[in-house]
């Protein structure tokens, strides 16, 4: 971040710099628009009883008090809340939060690597932590898209149904989760299928099963499809970017030119990424459709399938969030001369 930002010489700055460089590399390889900005906006790094605010915007200056200003790019303040764990983009469209710094203003929030490890024991390195941060940076990128944030606020945010209802439905209705996992299994098979006709038949089967499930549950949960479609895009695309960041770290392994973080006791020389195996316990969460995060997985696997089909979707996805990710597969099937 030389010659761009004035930041203190610290471990936190080194870690944030590393992630921003990773963001840039991932964008160049996987999602060009994600790399148009060096940073998506304000981020807060929590460490002990302090909050380090990088790249504060006007709303931060208006809402925060009693901070030490290093430069326009960096503030140090007492911990901005008492929550022990942070790995999210905070934003609220609710007027009751109108005095908060995150009201209609996305702000990335990250606990330090040391604090994250207390809550996610598998995250033992700065590199693994960085993949999670890139995931959240992509959420910030989503909210920086005018069409996406407008849809989130005016169409999704007003519904009496949200991602918590999706989780509750999976936890309370075993059949619903079974259907989801069946759909995900078909997506996985389509990704690995080498025969085009067989793959197309699998895609058609997935679309039929998905439609049948939506029809079955739609009368009782009329907002299910719209909300599920939204979160499949929101979380699926962020997980996709997280996955792409892992492969970038794999390229860094045993590469003498790879970026490093000096004097970071949590930097592990990319050892976790020597081999990215979806059946390995460190990585299988990416492709397992669990009750709390099935929308992440369905979106992620759909995007991997679209990549395999060489279907362009990234330029339109956030500009048209009302179009479900499955619809790109349906458009492909409908374009075939003879549908499977």
mmCIF file of C-alpha atoms in Angstrom:
data_model
loop_
_atom_site.group_PDB
_atom_site.id
_atom_site.type_symbol
_atom_site.label_atom_id
_atom_site.label_comp_id
_atom_site.label_asym_id
_atom_site.label_seq_id
_atom_site.Cartn_x
_atom_site.Cartn_y
_atom_site.Cartn_z
ATOM 1 C CA UNK A 1 0.000 0.000 0.000
ATOM 2 C CA UNK A 2 3.031 2.214 -0.455
ATOM 3 C CA UNK A 3 2.370 5.776 -1.624
ATOM 4 C CA UNK A 4 -1.378 5.309 -1.258
ATOM 5 C CA UNK A 5 -2.254 5.287 2.425
ATOM 6 C CA UNK A 6 -0.625 6.706 5.519
ATOM 7 C CA UNK A 7 -0.785 3.942 8.096
ATOM 8 C CA UNK A 8 1.224 3.047 11.184
ATOM 9 C CA UNK A 9 4.029 0.506 10.962
ATOM 10 C CA UNK A 10 2.301 -2.321 12.838
ATOM 11 C CA UNK A 11 1.326 -5.969 12.634
ATOM 12 C CA UNK A 12 -2.294 -5.042 11.961
ATOM 13 C CA UNK A 13 -1.264 -2.826 9.048
ATOM 14 C CA UNK A 14 0.921 -5.612 7.638
ATOM 15 C CA UNK A 15 -1.983 -8.041 7.819
ATOM 16 C CA UNK A 16 -4.458 -5.646 6.203
ATOM 17 C CA UNK A 17 -1.893 -4.825 3.500
ATOM 18 C CA UNK A 18 -1.428 -8.530 2.815
ATOM 19 C CA UNK A 19 -5.182 -9.029 2.422
ATOM 20 C CA UNK A 20 -5.552 -6.036 0.120
ATOM 21 C CA UNK A 21 -2.795 -7.414 -2.087
ATOM 22 C CA UNK A 22 -4.545 -10.799 -2.045
ATOM 23 C CA UNK A 23 -7.830 -9.091 -2.980
ATOM 24 C CA UNK A 24 -6.123 -7.450 -5.953
ATOM 25 C CA UNK A 25 -4.593 -10.727 -7.169
ATOM 26 C CA UNK A 26 -7.857 -12.646 -6.791
ATOM 27 C CA UNK A 27 -9.763 -9.945 -8.654
ATOM 28 C CA UNK A 28 -7.317 -10.004 -11.555
ATOM 29 C CA UNK A 29 -7.743 -13.757 -11.842
ATOM 30 C CA UNK A 30 -11.409 -14.257 -10.988
ATOM 31 C CA UNK A 31 -13.564 -11.084 -10.868
ATOM 32 C CA UNK A 32 -12.103 -8.002 -12.524
ATOM 33 C CA UNK A 33 -14.569 -5.464 -11.159
ATOM 34 C CA UNK A 34 -13.663 -6.502 -7.613
ATOM 35 C CA UNK A 35 -10.215 -5.063 -8.241
ATOM 36 C CA UNK A 36 -11.243 -1.628 -9.445
ATOM 37 C CA UNK A 37 -10.830 -0.176 -5.947
ATOM 38 C CA UNK A 38 -7.773 -0.708 -3.778
ATOM 39 C CA UNK A 39 -10.084 -0.936 -0.788
ATOM 40 C CA UNK A 40 -13.882 -1.117 -0.692
ATOM 41 C CA UNK A 41 -14.117 1.321 2.225
ATOM 42 C CA UNK A 42 -13.872 1.508 5.984
ATOM 43 C CA UNK A 43 -12.757 -1.522 7.962
ATOM 44 C CA UNK A 44 -12.371 -1.963 11.712
ATOM 45 C CA UNK A 45 -9.768 -4.319 13.167
ATOM 46 C CA UNK A 46 -10.543 -5.482 16.703
ATOM 47 C CA UNK A 47 -7.626 -6.377 18.940
ATOM 48 C CA UNK A 48 -8.070 -6.609 22.710
ATOM 49 C CA UNK A 49 -9.709 -3.489 24.088
ATOM 50 C CA UNK A 50 -8.905 -1.414 20.989
ATOM 51 C CA UNK A 51 -10.495 -0.867 17.606
ATOM 52 C CA UNK A 52 -8.245 0.165 14.749
ATOM 53 C CA UNK A 53 -10.185 1.993 12.048
ATOM 54 C CA UNK A 54 -8.660 1.834 8.590
ATOM 55 C CA UNK A 55 -9.840 4.125 5.769
ATOM 56 C CA UNK A 56 -12.530 5.928 7.814
ATOM 57 C CA UNK A 57 -15.221 7.682 5.802
ATOM 58 C CA UNK A 58 -17.172 10.839 6.710
ATOM 59 C CA UNK A 59 -19.829 8.916 8.641
ATOM 60 C CA UNK A 60 -17.146 7.374 10.857
ATOM 61 C CA UNK A 61 -15.777 10.791 11.767
ATOM 62 C CA UNK A 62 -19.296 12.029 12.533
ATOM 63 C CA UNK A 63 -20.299 9.075 14.708
ATOM 64 C CA UNK A 64 -17.146 8.068 16.562
ATOM 65 C CA UNK A 65 -15.790 10.085 19.461
ATOM 66 C CA UNK A 66 -12.682 9.989 21.630
ATOM 67 C CA UNK A 67 -10.352 8.574 19.022
ATOM 68 C CA UNK A 68 -6.696 9.173 18.279
ATOM 69 C CA UNK A 69 -6.194 10.222 14.684
ATOM 70 C CA UNK A 70 -2.967 9.022 13.115
ATOM 71 C CA UNK A 71 -3.877 10.258 9.619
ATOM 72 C CA UNK A 72 -7.030 10.528 7.520
ATOM 73 C CA UNK A 73 -6.452 6.828 6.765
ATOM 74 C CA UNK A 74 -6.239 5.514 10.327
ATOM 75 C CA UNK A 75 -7.865 6.036 13.721
ATOM 76 C CA UNK A 76 -7.346 4.267 17.037
ATOM 77 C CA UNK A 77 -10.189 4.144 19.526
ATOM 78 C CA UNK A 78 -11.573 2.137 22.408
ATOM 79 C CA UNK A 79 -13.335 -1.036 21.304
ATOM 80 C CA UNK A 80 -16.396 0.139 19.407
ATOM 81 C CA UNK A 81 -18.616 -2.602 20.865
ATOM 82 C CA UNK A 82 -18.493 -5.403 23.399
ATOM 83 C CA UNK A 83 -19.046 -8.315 21.016
ATOM 84 C CA UNK A 84 -16.196 -10.810 21.417
ATOM 85 C CA UNK A 85 -16.116 -11.969 17.792
ATOM 86 C CA UNK A 86 -16.204 -10.095 14.488
ATOM 87 C CA UNK A 87 -16.020 -11.279 10.910
ATOM 88 C CA UNK A 88 -18.692 -9.432 8.988
ATOM 89 C CA UNK A 89 -19.785 -6.382 7.058
ATOM 90 C CA UNK A 90 -22.020 -4.282 9.281
ATOM 91 C CA UNK A 91 -24.837 -2.379 7.593
ATOM 92 C CA UNK A 92 -28.333 -1.459 8.716
ATOM 93 C CA UNK A 93 -31.255 -0.004 6.799
ATOM 94 C CA UNK A 94 -33.366 0.299 9.941
ATOM 95 C CA UNK A 95 -34.050 3.891 10.972
ATOM 96 C CA UNK A 96 -33.611 2.983 14.633
ATOM 97 C CA UNK A 97 -29.896 2.695 13.793
ATOM 98 C CA UNK A 98 -29.751 6.101 12.113
ATOM 99 C CA UNK A 99 -27.152 7.384 14.593
ATOM 100 C CA UNK A 100 -24.839 4.407 14.073
ATOM 101 C CA UNK A 101 -21.778 4.605 11.838
ATOM 102 C CA UNK A 102 -23.030 1.582 9.863
ATOM 103 C CA UNK A 103 -26.464 3.033 9.024
ATOM 104 C CA UNK A 104 -26.758 2.649 5.238
ATOM 105 C CA UNK A 105 -22.964 2.580 5.327
ATOM 106 C CA UNK A 106 -21.186 -0.788 4.967
ATOM 107 C CA UNK A 107 -18.258 -1.229 7.349
ATOM 108 C CA UNK A 108 -16.015 -4.283 7.436
ATOM 109 C CA UNK A 109 -15.276 -5.600 10.936
ATOM 110 C CA UNK A 110 -12.607 -8.179 11.754
ATOM 111 C CA UNK A 111 -11.305 -9.685 14.948
ATOM 112 C CA UNK A 112 -7.554 -10.226 14.969
ATOM 113 C CA UNK A 113 -6.170 -13.623 14.006
ATOM 114 C CA UNK A 114 -5.491 -14.345 17.675
ATOM 115 C CA UNK A 115 -9.095 -13.580 18.658
ATOM 116 C CA UNK A 116 -10.633 -15.494 15.746
ATOM 117 C CA UNK A 117 -8.757 -18.633 16.762
ATOM 118 C CA UNK A 118 -10.578 -18.657 20.099
ATOM 119 C CA UNK A 119 -13.899 -19.108 18.291
ATOM 120 C CA UNK A 120 -12.815 -21.033 15.177
ATOM 121 C CA UNK A 121 -9.999 -23.346 16.288
ATOM 122 C CA UNK A 122 -9.264 -24.395 12.687
ATOM 123 C CA UNK A 123 -8.180 -20.846 11.813
ATOM 124 C CA UNK A 124 -4.624 -21.022 13.080
ATOM 125 C CA UNK A 125 -2.828 -18.839 10.523
ATOM 126 C CA UNK A 126 -2.958 -15.342 9.114
ATOM 127 C CA UNK A 127 -3.336 -16.874 5.661
ATOM 128 C CA UNK A 128 -6.530 -18.773 6.533
ATOM 129 C CA UNK A 129 -7.829 -15.657 8.313
ATOM 130 C CA UNK A 130 -7.112 -13.659 5.157
ATOM 131 C CA UNK A 131 -9.428 -15.868 3.067
ATOM 132 C CA UNK A 132 -12.250 -15.035 5.476
ATOM 133 C CA UNK A 133 -11.440 -11.341 5.249
ATOM 134 C CA UNK A 134 -11.494 -11.430 1.434
ATOM 135 C CA UNK A 135 -14.939 -13.070 1.705
ATOM 136 C CA UNK A 136 -16.156 -10.086 3.728
ATOM 137 C CA UNK A 137 -14.456 -7.581 1.436
ATOM 138 C CA UNK A 138 -16.517 -9.066 -1.376
ATOM 139 C CA UNK A 139 -19.677 -8.408 0.652
ATOM 140 C CA UNK A 140 -18.546 -4.784 0.901
ATOM 141 C CA UNK A 141 -18.053 -4.805 -2.876
ATOM 142 C CA UNK A 142 -21.626 -6.063 -3.242
ATOM 143 C CA UNK A 143 -22.989 -3.219 -1.116
ATOM 144 C CA UNK A 144 -20.984 -0.732 -3.152
ATOM 145 C CA UNK A 145 -23.075 -1.769 -6.157
ATOM 146 C CA UNK A 146 -25.990 0.658 -6.438
ATOM 147 C CA UNK A 147 -28.465 -1.869 -7.814
ATOM 148 C CA UNK A 148 -27.542 -4.555 -5.304
ATOM 149 C CA UNK A 149 -27.778 -2.348 -2.222
ATOM 150 C CA UNK A 150 -31.052 -0.828 -3.435
ATOM 151 C CA UNK A 151 -32.520 -4.300 -3.916
ATOM 152 C CA UNK A 152 -31.246 -5.411 -0.502
ATOM 153 C CA UNK A 153 -32.875 -2.428 1.187
ATOM 154 C CA UNK A 154 -36.130 -1.961 -0.710
ATOM 155 C CA UNK A 155 -36.994 -5.538 -1.690
ATOM 156 C CA UNK A 156 -35.316 -7.958 0.725
ATOM 157 C CA UNK A 157 -34.994 -5.845 3.851
ATOM 158 C CA UNK A 158 -38.737 -5.162 4.073
ATOM 159 C CA UNK A 159 -39.796 -8.828 3.998
ATOM 160 C CA UNK A 160 -40.917 -10.674 7.153
ATOM 161 C CA UNK A 161 -38.549 -13.485 6.180
ATOM 162 C CA UNK A 162 -34.742 -13.592 6.103
ATOM 163 C CA UNK A 163 -31.729 -15.900 6.292
ATOM 164 C CA UNK A 164 -32.596 -16.857 9.865
ATOM 165 C CA UNK A 165 -35.866 -18.292 8.578
ATOM 166 C CA UNK A 166 -33.943 -20.359 6.022
ATOM 167 C CA UNK A 167 -31.843 -21.789 8.850
ATOM 168 C CA UNK A 168 -34.910 -22.441 11.006
ATOM 169 C CA UNK A 169 -36.647 -24.214 8.136
ATOM 170 C CA UNK A 170 -33.657 -26.532 7.684
ATOM 171 C CA UNK A 171 -33.422 -27.234 11.404
ATOM 172 C CA UNK A 172 -37.123 -27.817 11.927
ATOM 173 C CA UNK A 173 -37.991 -29.680 8.746
ATOM 174 C CA UNK A 174 -35.676 -32.588 8.033
ATOM 175 C CA UNK A 175 -37.297 -33.207 4.668
ATOM 176 C CA UNK A 176 -36.506 -29.671 3.496
ATOM 177 C CA UNK A 177 -32.816 -30.130 4.295
ATOM 178 C CA UNK A 178 -32.808 -33.550 2.621
ATOM 179 C CA UNK A 179 -34.185 -31.987 -0.561
ATOM 180 C CA UNK A 180 -31.548 -29.236 -0.434
ATOM 181 C CA UNK A 181 -28.770 -31.775 -0.025
ATOM 182 C CA UNK A 182 -30.127 -33.805 -2.921
ATOM 183 C CA UNK A 183 -30.047 -30.697 -5.130
ATOM 184 C CA UNK A 184 -26.511 -29.910 -4.022
ATOM 185 C CA UNK A 185 -25.408 -33.471 -4.788
ATOM 186 C CA UNK A 186 -26.690 -33.096 -8.348
ATOM 187 C CA UNK A 187 -24.809 -29.809 -8.765
ATOM 188 C CA UNK A 188 -21.610 -31.515 -7.565
ATOM 189 C CA UNK A 189 -22.145 -34.377 -9.994
ATOM 190 C CA UNK A 190 -22.703 -31.934 -12.850
ATOM 191 C CA UNK A 191 -19.459 -30.133 -12.005
ATOM 192 C CA UNK A 192 -17.463 -33.365 -12.196
ATOM 193 C CA UNK A 193 -19.322 -34.883 -15.170
ATOM 194 C CA UNK A 194 -17.187 -34.968 -18.314
ATOM 195 C CA UNK A 195 -19.894 -35.971 -20.768
ATOM 196 C CA UNK A 196 -21.802 -32.927 -22.029
ATOM 197 C CA UNK A 197 -25.136 -34.698 -22.540
ATOM 198 C CA UNK A 198 -24.987 -36.310 -19.116
ATOM 199 C CA UNK A 199 -24.073 -32.974 -17.554
ATOM 200 C CA UNK A 200 -26.984 -31.230 -19.256
ATOM 201 C CA UNK A 201 -29.345 -33.936 -18.003
ATOM 202 C CA UNK A 202 -28.049 -33.394 -14.472
ATOM 203 C CA UNK A 203 -28.611 -29.632 -14.757
ATOM 204 C CA UNK A 204 -32.178 -30.199 -15.927
ATOM 205 C CA UNK A 205 -32.706 -32.583 -13.030
ATOM 206 C CA UNK A 206 -31.390 -29.996 -10.583
ATOM 207 C CA UNK A 207 -33.704 -27.310 -11.971
ATOM 208 C CA UNK A 208 -36.717 -29.633 -11.778
ATOM 209 C CA UNK A 209 -35.970 -30.694 -8.206
ATOM 210 C CA UNK A 210 -35.399 -27.113 -7.123
ATOM 211 C CA UNK A 211 -38.708 -26.015 -8.699
ATOM 212 C CA UNK A 212 -40.580 -28.884 -7.053
ATOM 213 C CA UNK A 213 -39.182 -27.944 -3.626
ATOM 214 C CA UNK A 214 -40.071 -24.277 -4.064
ATOM 215 C CA UNK A 215 -43.591 -25.245 -5.163
ATOM 216 C CA UNK A 216 -43.980 -27.623 -2.215
ATOM 217 C CA UNK A 217 -42.970 -25.034 0.395
ATOM 218 C CA UNK A 218 -43.974 -21.852 -1.378
ATOM 219 C CA UNK A 219 -47.578 -21.762 -0.210
ATOM 220 C CA UNK A 220 -46.574 -21.875 3.454
ATOM 221 C CA UNK A 221 -43.515 -19.637 2.937
ATOM 222 C CA UNK A 222 -44.413 -17.242 0.116
ATOM 223 C CA UNK A 223 -41.144 -15.291 0.386
ATOM 224 C CA UNK A 224 -38.940 -18.376 0.394
ATOM 225 C CA UNK A 225 -37.854 -18.273 -3.239
ATOM 226 C CA UNK A 226 -37.044 -14.558 -3.362
ATOM 227 C CA UNK A 227 -35.088 -14.608 -0.114
ATOM 228 C CA UNK A 228 -33.274 -17.839 -0.942
ATOM 229 C CA UNK A 229 -32.319 -16.499 -4.383
ATOM 230 C CA UNK A 230 -30.913 -13.342 -2.810
ATOM 231 C CA UNK A 231 -28.800 -15.112 -0.207
ATOM 232 C CA UNK A 232 -27.583 -17.694 -2.715
ATOM 233 C CA UNK A 233 -26.157 -14.794 -4.707
ATOM 234 C CA UNK A 234 -24.911 -12.822 -1.715
ATOM 235 C CA UNK A 235 -23.229 -15.638 0.186
ATOM 236 C CA UNK A 236 -22.485 -17.949 -2.729
ATOM 237 C CA UNK A 237 -20.459 -15.325 -4.571
ATOM 238 C CA UNK A 238 -18.543 -14.354 -1.412
ATOM 239 C CA UNK A 239 -17.705 -18.009 -0.773
ATOM 240 C CA UNK A 240 -16.623 -18.312 -4.411
ATOM 241 C CA UNK A 241 -14.176 -15.448 -3.907
ATOM 242 C CA UNK A 242 -12.991 -17.008 -0.644
ATOM 243 C CA UNK A 243 -12.297 -20.219 -2.581
ATOM 244 C CA UNK A 244 -10.437 -18.323 -5.289
ATOM 245 C CA UNK A 245 -8.291 -16.681 -2.618
ATOM 246 C CA UNK A 246 -7.329 -20.138 -1.367
ATOM 247 C CA UNK A 247 -6.088 -21.062 -4.814
ATOM 248 C CA UNK A 248 -4.091 -17.858 -4.950
ATOM 249 C CA UNK A 249 -2.447 -18.868 -1.669
ATOM 250 C CA UNK A 250 -1.782 -22.300 -3.168
ATOM 251 C CA UNK A 251 0.146 -20.555 -5.953
ATOM 252 C CA UNK A 252 2.169 -18.756 -3.291
ATOM 253 C CA UNK A 253 3.257 -22.024 -1.668
ATOM 254 C CA UNK A 254 6.970 -22.670 -2.369
ATOM 255 C CA UNK A 255 7.070 -19.513 -4.514
ATOM 256 C CA UNK A 256 10.097 -17.406 -3.620
ATOM 257 C CA UNK A 257 8.361 -14.278 -4.943
ATOM 258 C CA UNK A 258 5.240 -14.768 -2.818
ATOM 259 C CA UNK A 259 4.298 -11.967 -0.422
ATOM 260 C CA UNK A 260 5.074 -12.555 3.225
ATOM 261 C CA UNK A 261 4.325 -10.888 6.541
ATOM 262 C CA UNK A 262 7.438 -10.248 8.564
ATOM 263 C CA UNK A 263 7.354 -10.715 12.324
ATOM 264 C CA UNK A 264 3.881 -12.273 12.292
ATOM 265 C CA UNK A 265 3.834 -15.291 14.635
ATOM 266 C CA UNK A 266 0.639 -16.493 12.932
ATOM 267 C CA UNK A 267 2.086 -16.478 9.410
ATOM 268 C CA UNK A 268 2.463 -20.108 8.322
ATOM 269 C CA UNK A 269 4.136 -19.911 4.876
ATOM 270 C CA UNK A 270 0.949 -21.070 3.099
ATOM 271 C CA UNK A 271 1.327 -24.618 4.415
ATOM 272 C CA UNK A 272 -2.450 -25.244 4.678
ATOM 273 C CA UNK A 273 -2.814 -24.564 0.966
ATOM 274 C CA UNK A 274 -0.244 -26.970 -0.413
ATOM 275 C CA UNK A 275 -3.189 -29.192 -1.328
ATOM 276 C CA UNK A 276 -6.808 -27.997 -1.483
ATOM 277 C CA UNK A 277 -8.883 -31.150 -1.193
ATOM 278 C CA UNK A 278 -12.658 -30.733 -0.898
ATOM 279 C CA UNK A 279 -12.844 -34.009 1.033
ATOM 280 C CA UNK A 280 -10.377 -32.729 3.610
ATOM 281 C CA UNK A 281 -11.989 -31.509 6.826
ATOM 282 C CA UNK A 282 -10.287 -28.121 6.435
ATOM 283 C CA UNK A 283 -12.048 -27.470 3.122
ATOM 284 C CA UNK A 284 -15.170 -29.655 2.867
ATOM 285 C CA UNK A 285 -17.314 -26.964 4.510
ATOM 286 C CA UNK A 286 -17.123 -25.214 1.133
ATOM 287 C CA UNK A 287 -19.214 -27.866 -0.596
ATOM 288 C CA UNK A 288 -21.341 -29.358 2.203
ATOM 289 C CA UNK A 289 -24.903 -28.018 2.303
ATOM 290 C CA UNK A 290 -25.447 -27.740 6.045
ATOM 291 C CA UNK A 291 -28.578 -26.439 7.786
ATOM 292 C CA UNK A 292 -27.014 -23.091 8.734
ATOM 293 C CA UNK A 293 -25.318 -22.255 5.448
ATOM 294 C CA UNK A 294 -26.856 -24.209 2.583
ATOM 295 C CA UNK A 295 -27.356 -20.997 0.596
ATOM 296 C CA UNK A 296 -23.576 -20.400 0.660
ATOM 297 C CA UNK A 297 -22.948 -23.857 -0.766
ATOM 298 C CA UNK A 298 -25.684 -23.889 -3.408
ATOM 299 C CA UNK A 299 -24.484 -20.517 -4.699
ATOM 300 C CA UNK A 300 -20.839 -21.539 -4.656
ATOM 301 C CA UNK A 301 -21.438 -24.792 -6.507
ATOM 302 C CA UNK A 302 -23.751 -23.132 -9.038
ATOM 303 C CA UNK A 303 -21.044 -20.596 -9.837
ATOM 304 C CA UNK A 304 -18.445 -23.337 -10.242
ATOM 305 C CA UNK A 305 -20.798 -25.084 -12.641
ATOM 306 C CA UNK A 306 -21.393 -21.876 -14.598
ATOM 307 C CA UNK A 307 -17.625 -21.455 -14.873
ATOM 308 C CA UNK A 308 -17.323 -24.981 -16.255
ATOM 309 C CA UNK A 309 -20.037 -24.207 -18.804
ATOM 310 C CA UNK A 310 -18.148 -21.003 -19.708
ATOM 311 C CA UNK A 311 -21.280 -18.956 -19.060
ATOM 312 C CA UNK A 312 -20.654 -15.274 -18.368
ATOM 313 C CA UNK A 313 -22.609 -14.166 -15.318
ATOM 314 C CA UNK A 314 -20.300 -11.982 -13.257
ATOM 315 C CA UNK A 315 -20.932 -8.730 -15.118
ATOM 316 C CA UNK A 316 -24.699 -9.000 -14.588
ATOM 317 C CA UNK A 317 -24.993 -10.765 -11.245
ATOM 318 C CA UNK A 318 -24.899 -7.788 -8.878
ATOM 319 C CA UNK A 319 -26.495 -5.366 -11.317
ATOM 320 C CA UNK A 320 -29.521 -7.656 -11.558
ATOM 321 C CA UNK A 321 -29.859 -9.295 -8.125
ATOM 322 C CA UNK A 322 -33.524 -10.053 -8.754
ATOM 323 C CA UNK A 323 -32.424 -12.745 -11.224
ATOM 324 C CA UNK A 324 -31.753 -15.950 -9.321
ATOM 325 C CA UNK A 325 -28.440 -17.692 -9.941
ATOM 326 C CA UNK A 326 -30.273 -20.840 -11.038
ATOM 327 C CA UNK A 327 -31.850 -18.819 -13.845
ATOM 328 C CA UNK A 328 -28.480 -18.615 -15.603
ATOM 329 C CA UNK A 329 -28.512 -22.410 -15.719
ATOM 330 C CA UNK A 330 -32.105 -22.381 -16.941
ATOM 331 C CA UNK A 331 -31.197 -19.908 -19.707
ATOM 332 C CA UNK A 332 -28.414 -22.251 -20.769
ATOM 333 C CA UNK A 333 -30.696 -25.303 -20.866
ATOM 334 C CA UNK A 334 -33.386 -23.371 -22.744
ATOM 335 C CA UNK A 335 -30.813 -22.326 -25.358
ATOM 336 C CA UNK A 336 -29.982 -25.933 -26.275
ATOM 337 C CA UNK A 337 -31.336 -27.160 -29.630
ATOM 338 C CA UNK A 338 -32.629 -30.310 -27.971
ATOM 339 C CA UNK A 339 -33.267 -30.043 -24.265
ATOM 340 C CA UNK A 340 -32.106 -33.089 -22.288
#
